[in-house]
JSON list of C-alpha atoms in Angstrom, two decimals:
[
{"chain": "A", "resi": 277, "resn": "MET", "atom": "CA", "xyz": [298.85, -76.51, 340.00]},
{"chain": "A", "resi": 278, "resn": "ARG", "atom": "CA", "xyz": [295.20, -76.84, 340.99]},
{"chain": "A", "resi": 279, "resn": "ASN", "atom": "CA", "xyz": [294.25, -73.64, 339.02]},
{"chain": "A", "resi": 280, "resn": "LYS", "atom": "CA", "xyz": [296.08, -74.93, 335.94]},
{"chain": "A", "resi": 281, "resn": "LEU", "atom": "CA", "xyz": [294.22, -78.24, 336.17]},
{"chain": "A", "resi": 282, "resn": "SER", "atom": "CA", "xyz": [290.87, -76.42, 336.54]},
{"chain": "A", "resi": 283, "resn": "ALA", "atom": "CA", "xyz": [291.67, -74.15, 333.57]},
{"chain": "A", "resi": 284, "resn": "LEU", "atom": "CA", "xyz": [292.70, -77.16, 331.46]},
{"chain": "A", "resi": 285, "resn": "LEU", "atom": "CA", "xyz": [289.54, -79.05, 332.39]},
{"chain": "A", "resi": 286, "resn": "LEU", "atom": "CA", "xyz": [287.34, -76.04, 331.65]},
{"chain": "A", "resi": 287, "resn": "GLY", "atom": "CA", "xyz": [289.18, -75.43, 328.38]},
{"chain": "A", "resi": 288, "resn": "SER", "atom": "CA", "xyz": [288.49, -78.99, 327.27]},
{"chain": "A", "resi": 289, "resn": "LEU", "atom": "CA", "xyz": [284.82, -78.89, 328.29]},
{"chain": "A", "resi": 290, "resn": "LEU", "atom": "CA", "xyz": [283.99, -75.55, 326.67]},
{"chain": "A", "resi": 291, "resn": "PRO", "atom": "CA", "xyz": [284.22, -76.76, 323.04]},
{"chain": "A", "resi": 292, "resn": "ALA", "atom": "CA", "xyz": [282.10, -79.80, 323.95]},
{"chain": "A", "resi": 293, "resn": "LEU", "atom": "CA", "xyz": [279.41, -77.59, 325.51]},
{"chain": "A", "resi": 294, "resn": "CYS", "atom": "CA", "xyz": [279.38, -75.30, 322.47]},
{"chain": "A", "resi": 295, "resn": "ALA", "atom": "CA", "xyz": [279.22, -78.26, 320.10]},
{"chain": "A", "resi": 296, "resn": "ALA", "atom": "CA", "xyz": [276.28, -79.71, 322.03]},
{"chain": "A", "resi": 297, "resn": "GLN", "atom": "CA", "xyz": [274.23, -76.66, 321.10]},
{"chain": "A", "resi": 298, "resn": "ASP", "atom": "CA", "xyz": [274.93, -77.28, 317.39]},
{"chain": "A", "resi": 299, "resn": "GLU", "atom": "CA", "xyz": [273.83, -80.92, 317.52]},
{"chain": "A", "resi": 300, "resn": "PRO", "atom": "CA", "xyz": [270.56, -81.83, 315.80]},
{"chain": "A", "resi": 301, "resn": "GLY", "atom": "CA", "xyz": [267.76, -81.82, 318.35]},
{"chain": "A", "resi": 302, "resn": "ALA", "atom": "CA", "xyz": [269.67, -79.60, 320.78]},
{"chain": "A", "resi": 303, "resn": "LYS", "atom": "CA", "xyz": [267.55, -76.77, 322.15]},
{"chain": "A", "resi": 304, "resn": "PRO", "atom": "CA", "xyz": [268.82, -73.39, 320.89]},
{"chain": "A", "resi": 305, "resn": "MET", "atom": "CA", "xyz": [269.85, -71.01, 323.64]},
{"chain": "A", "resi": 306, "resn": "ALA", "atom": "CA", "xyz": [268.71, -67.43, 324.17]},
{"chain": "A", "resi": 307, "resn": "GLN", "atom": "CA", "xyz": [271.24, -64.64, 323.55]},
{"chain": "A", "resi": 308, "resn": "ARG", "atom": "CA", "xyz": [272.10, -61.95, 326.09]},
{"chain": "A", "resi": 309, "resn": "TYR", "atom": "CA", "xyz": [271.10, -58.51, 324.77]},
{"chain": "A", "resi": 310, "resn": "SER", "atom": "CA", "xyz": [271.66, -54.95, 325.95]},
{"chain": "A", "resi": 311, "resn": "PRO", "atom": "CA", "xyz": [270.63, -51.92, 323.87]},
{"chain": "A", "resi": 312, "resn": "PRO", "atom": "CA", "xyz": [273.11, -49.16, 322.96]},
{"chain": "A", "resi": 313, "resn": "SER", "atom": "CA", "xyz": [271.59, -46.99, 325.74]},
{"chain": "A", "resi": 314, "resn": "ARG", "atom": "CA", "xyz": [272.70, -49.68, 328.24]},
{"chain": "A", "resi": 315, "resn": "SER", "atom": "CA", "xyz": [269.52, -49.16, 330.28]},
{"chain": "A", "resi": 316, "resn": "PHE", "atom": "CA", "xyz": [268.92, -52.90, 330.79]},
{"chain": "A", "resi": 317, "resn": "TYR", "atom": "CA", "xyz": [269.94, -56.35, 329.69]},
{"chain": "A", "resi": 318, "resn": "CYS", "atom": "CA", "xyz": [267.83, -59.41, 328.95]},
{"chain": "A", "resi": 319, "resn": "ASP", "atom": "CA", "xyz": [267.84, -62.79, 327.29]},
{"chain": "A", "resi": 320, "resn": "LEU", "atom": "CA", "xyz": [266.63, -62.34, 323.72]},
{"chain": "A", "resi": 321, "resn": "PRO", "atom": "CA", "xyz": [264.22, -65.17, 322.82]},
{"chain": "A", "resi": 322, "resn": "VAL", "atom": "CA", "xyz": [265.54, -67.60, 320.22]},
{"chain": "A", "resi": 323, "resn": "GLY", "atom": "CA", "xyz": [264.69, -66.45, 316.70]},
{"chain": "A", "resi": 324, "resn": "TRP", "atom": "CA", "xyz": [263.95, -62.87, 317.79]},
{"chain": "A", "resi": 325, "resn": "ARG", "atom": "CA", "xyz": [265.95, -59.78, 316.82]},
{"chain": "A", "resi": 326, "resn": "ALA", "atom": "CA", "xyz": [266.26, -56.46, 318.62]},
{"chain": "A", "resi": 327, "resn": "PHE", "atom": "CA", "xyz": [267.03, -52.84, 317.83]},
{"chain": "A", "resi": 328, "resn": "GLU", "atom": "CA", "xyz": [266.74, -49.50, 319.60]},
{"chain": "A", "resi": 329, "resn": "GLU", "atom": "CA", "xyz": [265.40, -46.34, 318.04]},
{"chain": "A", "resi": 330, "resn": "LEU", "atom": "CA", "xyz": [264.46, -42.84, 319.07]},
{"chain": "A", "resi": 331, "resn": "ASP", "atom": "CA", "xyz": [260.83, -41.76, 318.62]},
{"chain": "A", "resi": 332, "resn": "GLU", "atom": "CA", "xyz": [258.84, -38.73, 319.76]},
{"chain": "A", "resi": 333, "resn": "ALA", "atom": "CA", "xyz": [258.67, -40.05, 323.34]},
{"chain": "A", "resi": 334, "resn": "GLY", "atom": "CA", "xyz": [262.36, -41.00, 323.60]},
{"chain": "A", "resi": 335, "resn": "PRO", "atom": "CA", "xyz": [264.36, -44.21, 323.15]},
{"chain": "A", "resi": 336, "resn": "VAL", "atom": "CA", "xyz": [262.44, -47.45, 322.71]},
{"chain": "A", "resi": 337, "resn": "VAL", "atom": "CA", "xyz": [263.77, -50.97, 322.18]},
{"chain": "A", "resi": 338, "resn": "HIS", "atom": "CA", "xyz": [261.86, -53.20, 319.76]},
{"chain": "A", "resi": 339, "resn": "LEU", "atom": "CA", "xyz": [262.14, -56.99, 319.79]},
{"chain": "A", "resi": 340, "resn": "LEU", "atom": "CA", "xyz": [260.69, -58.65, 316.70]},
{"chain": "A", "resi": 341, "resn": "GLY", "atom": "CA", "xyz": [259.54, -62.24, 316.75]},
{"chain": "A", "resi": 342, "resn": "PRO", "atom": "CA", "xyz": [259.61, -64.74, 313.91]},
{"chain": "A", "resi": 343, "resn": "GLU", "atom": "CA", "xyz": [257.39, -64.15, 310.88]},
{"chain": "A", "resi": 344, "resn": "ASP", "atom": "CA", "xyz": [253.72, -64.80, 311.62]},
{"chain": "A", "resi": 345, "resn": "ARG", "atom": "CA", "xyz": [252.24, -67.68, 309.64]},
{"chain": "A", "resi": 346, "resn": "SER", "atom": "CA", "xyz": [249.10, -65.63, 308.95]},
{"chain": "A", "resi": 347, "resn": "ALA", "atom": "CA", "xyz": [251.24, -62.64, 307.84]},
{"chain": "A", "resi": 348, "resn": "VAL", "atom": "CA", "xyz": [248.80, -60.30, 309.60]},
{"chain": "A", "resi": 349, "resn": "LEU", "atom": "CA", "xyz": [250.90, -59.16, 312.55]},
{"chain": "A", "resi": 350, "resn": "ARG", "atom": "CA", "xyz": [254.40, -60.12, 313.59]},
{"chain": "A", "resi": 351, "resn": "ALA", "atom": "CA", "xyz": [254.64, -60.59, 317.37]},
{"chain": "A", "resi": 352, "resn": "GLY", "atom": "CA", "xyz": [256.91, -58.09, 319.03]},
{"chain": "A", "resi": 353, "resn": "MET", "atom": "CA", "xyz": [257.93, -56.50, 322.30]},
{"chain": "A", "resi": 354, "resn": "ASP", "atom": "CA", "xyz": [258.55, -52.85, 323.10]},
{"chain": "A", "resi": 355, "resn": "ILE", "atom": "CA", "xyz": [260.60, -51.72, 326.09]},
{"chain": "A", "resi": 356, "resn": "ARG", "atom": "CA", "xyz": [260.51, -48.06, 327.04]},
{"chain": "A", "resi": 357, "resn": "TRP", "atom": "CA", "xyz": [262.27, -46.21, 329.88]},
{"chain": "A", "resi": 358, "resn": "ASN", "atom": "CA", "xyz": [260.03, -43.48, 331.33]},
{"chain": "A", "resi": 359, "resn": "GLU", "atom": "CA", "xyz": [262.23, -41.12, 333.31]},
{"chain": "A", "resi": 360, "resn": "LYS", "atom": "CA", "xyz": [260.89, -38.60, 335.80]},
{"chain": "A", "resi": 361, "resn": "GLY", "atom": "CA", "xyz": [261.63, -35.07, 334.66]},
{"chain": "A", "resi": 362, "resn": "GLU", "atom": "CA", "xyz": [261.54, -35.88, 330.93]},
{"chain": "A", "resi": 363, "resn": "THR", "atom": "CA", "xyz": [259.01, -34.19, 328.65]},
{"chain": "A", "resi": 364, "resn": "GLY", "atom": "CA", "xyz": [255.66, -36.01, 328.69]},
{"chain": "A", "resi": 365, "resn": "PHE", "atom": "CA", "xyz": [256.49, -38.05, 331.81]},
{"chain": "A", "resi": 366, "resn": "GLU", "atom": "CA", "xyz": [253.49, -39.42, 333.71]},
{"chain": "A", "resi": 367, "resn": "PRO", "atom": "CA", "xyz": [253.78, -41.17, 337.09]},
{"chain": "A", "resi": 368, "resn": "TYR", "atom": "CA", "xyz": [253.43, -44.92, 336.59]},
{"chain": "A", "resi": 369, "resn": "LYS", "atom": "CA", "xyz": [250.09, -45.17, 338.44]},
{"chain": "A", "resi": 370, "resn": "LYS", "atom": "CA", "xyz": [248.52, -42.61, 336.10]},
{"chain": "A", "resi": 371, "resn": "ALA", "atom": "CA", "xyz": [250.12, -44.25, 333.05]},
{"chain": "A", "resi": 372, "resn": "LEU", "atom": "CA", "xyz": [248.81, -47.63, 334.25]},
{"chain": "A", "resi": 373, "resn": "GLU", "atom": "CA", "xyz": [245.25, -46.27, 334.40]},
{"chain": "A", "resi": 374, "resn": "GLU", "atom": "CA", "xyz": [245.60, -44.82, 330.89]},
{"chain": "A", "resi": 375, "resn": "MET", "atom": "CA", "xyz": [246.98, -48.08, 329.44]},
{"chain": "A", "resi": 376, "resn": "ARG", "atom": "CA", "xyz": [244.08, -50.01, 331.02]},
{"chain": "A", "resi": 377, "resn": "ARG", "atom": "CA", "xyz": [241.40, -47.62, 329.71]},
{"chain": "A", "resi": 378, "resn": "THR", "atom": "CA", "xyz": [238.57, -49.65, 328.16]},
{"chain": "A", "resi": 379, "resn": "GLY", "atom": "CA", "xyz": [235.84, -49.07, 325.58]},
{"chain": "A", "resi": 380, "resn": "GLY", "atom": "CA", "xyz": [236.01, -46.90, 322.49]},
{"chain": "A", "resi": 381, "resn": "PRO", "atom": "CA", "xyz": [235.66, -47.86, 318.83]},
{"chain": "A", "resi": 382, "resn": "SER", "atom": "CA", "xyz": [238.33, -50.58, 319.12]},
{"chain": "A", "resi": 383, "resn": "SER", "atom": "CA", "xyz": [236.34, -52.54, 321.77]},
{"chain": "A", "resi": 384, "resn": "ARG", "atom": "CA", "xyz": [239.32, -52.27, 324.09]},
{"chain": "A", "resi": 385, "resn": "GLY", "atom": "CA", "xyz": [239.30, -54.41, 327.24]},
{"chain": "A", "resi": 386, "resn": "ALA", "atom": "CA", "xyz": [241.80, -54.95, 330.06]},
{"chain": "A", "resi": 387, "resn": "THR", "atom": "CA", "xyz": [242.34, -57.51, 332.81]},
{"chain": "A", "resi": 388, "resn": "ALA", "atom": "CA", "xyz": [242.90, -56.70, 336.46]},
{"chain": "A", "resi": 389, "resn": "VAL", "atom": "CA", "xyz": [246.43, -55.71, 337.48]},
{"chain": "A", "resi": 390, "resn": "ARG", "atom": "CA", "xyz": [248.48, -58.39, 339.24]},
{"chain": "A", "resi": 391, "resn": "VAL", "atom": "CA", "xyz": [251.69, -57.88, 341.08]},
{"chain": "A", "resi": 392, "resn": "MET", "atom": "CA", "xyz": [254.70, -59.94, 339.96]},
{"chain": "A", "resi": 393, "resn": "ARG", "atom": "CA", "xyz": [258.22, -59.92, 341.35]},
{"chain": "A", "resi": 394, "resn": "ILE", "atom": "CA", "xyz": [260.77, -59.22, 338.60]},
{"chain": "A", "resi": 395, "resn": "SER", "atom": "CA", "xyz": [264.44, -58.98, 339.57]},
{"chain": "A", "resi": 396, "resn": "GLY", "atom": "CA", "xyz": [263.45, -58.19, 343.15]},
{"chain": "A", "resi": 397, "resn": "VAL", "atom": "CA", "xyz": [260.99, -55.42, 342.19]},
{"chain": "A", "resi": 398, "resn": "LEU", "atom": "CA", "xyz": [257.20, -55.60, 342.40]},
{"chain": "A", "resi": 399, "resn": "ALA", "atom": "CA", "xyz": [256.00, -54.95, 338.85]},
{"chain": "A", "resi": 400, "resn": "ARG", "atom": "CA", "xyz": [252.41, -54.54, 337.70]},
{"chain": "A", "resi": 401, "resn": "VAL", "atom": "CA", "xyz": [251.30, -56.94, 334.96]},
{"chain": "A", "resi": 402, "resn": "PHE", "atom": "CA", "xyz": [248.03, -56.97, 332.97]},
{"chain": "A", "resi": 403, "resn": "GLU", "atom": "CA", "xyz": [246.61, -57.82, 329.54]},
{"chain": "A", "resi": 404, "resn": "VAL", "atom": "CA", "xyz": [244.81, -55.67, 326.96]},
{"chain": "A", "resi": 405, "resn": "THR", "atom": "CA", "xyz": [242.69, -56.77, 324.00]},
{"chain": "A", "resi": 406, "resn": "GLU", "atom": "CA", "xyz": [241.36, -54.62, 321.17]},
{"chain": "A", "resi": 407, "resn": "THR", "atom": "CA", "xyz": [240.29, -54.82, 317.54]},
{"chain": "A", "resi": 408, "resn": "ARG", "atom": "CA", "xyz": [242.10, -52.85, 314.82]},
{"chain": "A", "resi": 409, "resn": "ARG", "atom": "CA", "xyz": [242.04, -52.80, 311.05]},
{"chain": "A", "resi": 410, "resn": "LEU", "atom": "CA", "xyz": [245.27, -54.28, 309.65]},
{"chain": "A", "resi": 411, "resn": "PRO", "atom": "CA", "xyz": [247.27, -53.45, 307.72]},
{"chain": "A", "resi": 412, "resn": "GLU", "atom": "CA", "xyz": [246.75, -49.84, 308.82]},
{"chain": "A", "resi": 413, "resn": "ASP", "atom": "CA", "xyz": [248.65, -48.22, 305.94]},
{"chain": "A", "resi": 414, "resn": "ARG", "atom": "CA", "xyz": [246.92, -49.81, 302.93]},
{"chain": "A", "resi": 415, "resn": "TRP", "atom": "CA", "xyz": [243.73, -51.35, 301.65]},
{"chain": "A", "resi": 416, "resn": "PRO", "atom": "CA", "xyz": [242.27, -53.88, 301.72]},
{"chain": "A", "resi": 417, "resn": "SER", "atom": "CA", "xyz": [242.43, -54.17, 305.47]},
{"chain": "A", "resi": 418, "resn": "ALA", "atom": "CA", "xyz": [240.45, -56.33, 307.87]},
{"chain": "A", "resi": 419, "resn": "PRO", "atom": "CA", "xyz": [239.54, -56.14, 311.55]},
{"chain": "A", "resi": 420, "resn": "VAL", "atom": "CA", "xyz": [242.00, -58.17, 313.63]},
{"chain": "A", "resi": 421, "resn": "GLU", "atom": "CA", "xyz": [241.77, -58.97, 317.33]},
{"chain": "A", "resi": 422, "resn": "LEU", "atom": "CA", "xyz": [245.03, -57.97, 319.06]},
{"chain": "A", "resi": 423, "resn": "HIS", "atom": "CA", "xyz": [246.36, -59.02, 322.43]},
{"chain": "A", "resi": 424, "resn": "ARG", "atom": "CA", "xyz": [249.03, -57.32, 324.55]},
{"chain": "A", "resi": 425, "resn": "TYR", "atom": "CA", "xyz": [250.78, -58.47, 327.70]},
{"chain": "A", "resi": 426, "resn": "ILE", "atom": "CA", "xyz": [252.04, -55.40, 329.57]},
{"chain": "A", "resi": 427, "resn": "ALA", "atom": "CA", "xyz": [254.38, -55.04, 332.55]},
{"chain": "A", "resi": 428, "resn": "VAL", "atom": "CA", "xyz": [255.17, -51.80, 334.36]},
{"chain": "A", "resi": 429, "resn": "TYR", "atom": "CA", "xyz": [258.50, -52.10, 336.19]},
{"chain": "A", "resi": 430, "resn": "PRO", "atom": "CA", "xyz": [259.06, -49.20, 338.65]},
{"chain": "A", "resi": 431, "resn": "SER", "atom": "CA", "xyz": [262.54, -47.91, 339.48]},
{"chain": "A", "resi": 432, "resn": "GLY", "atom": "CA", "xyz": [262.06, -45.14, 342.01]},
{"chain": "A", "resi": 433, "resn": "GLU", "atom": "CA", "xyz": [259.61, -42.70, 340.42]},
{"chain": "A", "resi": 434, "resn": "SER", "atom": "CA", "xyz": [260.78, -43.66, 336.92]},
{"chain": "A", "resi": 435, "resn": "TYR", "atom": "CA", "xyz": [259.75, -46.95, 335.30]},
{"chain": "A", "resi": 436, "resn": "PHE", "atom": "CA", "xyz": [260.09, -49.34, 332.38]},
{"chain": "A", "resi": 437, "resn": "THR", "atom": "CA", "xyz": [257.06, -50.29, 330.29]},
{"chain": "A", "resi": 438, "resn": "ILE", "atom": "CA", "xyz": [257.44, -53.72, 328.68]},
{"chain": "A", "resi": 439, "resn": "SER", "atom": "CA", "xyz": [254.74, -54.92, 326.29]},
{"chain": "A", "resi": 440, "resn": "LEU", "atom": "CA", "xyz": [254.30, -57.88, 323.97]},
{"chain": "A", "resi": 441, "resn": "ALA", "atom": "CA", "xyz": [251.80, -57.58, 321.11]},
{"chain": "A", "resi": 442, "resn": "SER", "atom": "CA", "xyz": [250.41, -60.44, 319.04]},
{"chain": "A", "resi": 443, "resn": "THR", "atom": "CA", "xyz": [247.15, -61.52, 317.44]},
{"chain": "A", "resi": 444, "resn": "ARG", "atom": "CA", "xyz": [244.47, -62.81, 319.78]},
{"chain": "A", "resi": 445, "resn": "GLU", "atom": "CA", "xyz": [244.64, -66.02, 317.77]},
{"chain": "A", "resi": 446, "resn": "SER", "atom": "CA", "xyz": [248.28, -66.67, 318.75]},
{"chain": "A", "resi": 447, "resn": "TYR", "atom": "CA", "xyz": [248.66, -64.96, 322.14]},
{"chain": "A", "resi": 448, "resn": "LEU", "atom": "CA", "xyz": [248.73, -68.16, 324.18]},
{"chain": "A", "resi": 449, "resn": "GLU", "atom": "CA", "xyz": [251.84, -69.23, 322.25]},
{"chain": "A", "resi": 450, "resn": "TYR", "atom": "CA", "xyz": [253.65, -66.19, 323.71]},
{"chain": "A", "resi": 451, "resn": "ARG", "atom": "CA", "xyz": [252.46, -66.20, 327.35]},
{"chain": "A", "resi": 452, "resn": "ASP", "atom": "CA", "xyz": [255.28, -68.38, 328.72]},
{"chain": "A", "resi": 453, "resn": "LEU", "atom": "CA", "xyz": [257.84, -66.61, 326.52]},
{"chain": "A", "resi": 454, "resn": "PHE", "atom": "CA", "xyz": [256.78, -63.23, 327.97]},
{"chain": "A", "resi": 455, "resn": "LEU", "atom": "CA", "xyz": [256.92, -64.50, 331.57]},
{"chain": "A", "resi": 456, "resn": "ASP", "atom": "CA", "xyz": [260.38, -66.02, 330.98]},
{"chain": "A", "resi": 457, "resn": "PHE", "atom": "CA", "xyz": [261.51, -62.75, 329.38]},
{"chain": "A", "resi": 458, "resn": "LEU", "atom": "CA", "xyz": [260.36, -60.78, 332.43]},
{"chain": "A", "resi": 459, "resn": "LYS", "atom": "CA", "xyz": [262.23, -63.13, 334.77]},
{"chain": "A", "resi": 460, "resn": "ASN", "atom": "CA", "xyz": [265.46, -62.45, 332.85]},
{"chain": "A", "resi": 461, "resn": "PHE", "atom": "CA", "xyz": [264.96, -58.67, 332.48]},
{"chain": "A", "resi": 462, "resn": "LYS", "atom": "CA", "xyz": [267.52, -56.70, 334.50]},
{"chain": "A", "resi": 463, "resn": "PRO", "atom": "CA", "xyz": [267.80, -52.90, 334.62]},
{"chain": "A", "resi": 464, "resn": "MET", "atom": "CA", "xyz": [271.36, -51.56, 334.66]},
{"chain": "A", "resi": 465, "resn": "GLY", "atom": "CA", "xyz": [270.33, -49.16, 337.42]},
{"chain": "A", "resi": 466, "resn": "ALA", "atom": "CA", "xyz": [268.33, -45.98, 337.62]},
{"chain": "A", "resi": 467, "resn": "ARG", "atom": "CA", "xyz": [269.68, -43.11, 335.61]}
]
């Protein structure tokens, strides 16, 4: 009897909870997302869309943010699984050094690495800035300052690389979103 009462109560509350999200002024909720490879799951930020594709380095998941008001660069995240034993694999400490390399024609700079606990794992988080000509594929193009938040999430000797790219002009708008995303990122387990 008690289970039936609980089920009835839950059944009557569920439509009300769903309707509350549709009310004007209600804060939209993030959607749970897992790519076809099932390597992780996360909460997709509201207004963002995701897809997985295969490139020369293996599968990568792209999350695209809303259209940028300047139409120069749409903010986006890339999530890549780097598995030991795969072609082109580099240990995460070496990859971290390479990602933080500074100088060059793009005036690339990087912050110090900080350690952040994500889903019980100590990840390495840092920021990179550089200048590139955008759009790259056509003229006229203009130099644009870019900003990337990057997290390296080790899983044994393999690791995930999670990065968010935006313009330097708008990067502060995405800082909290990136940190919240990392807190909700969960690997499905090492392969």
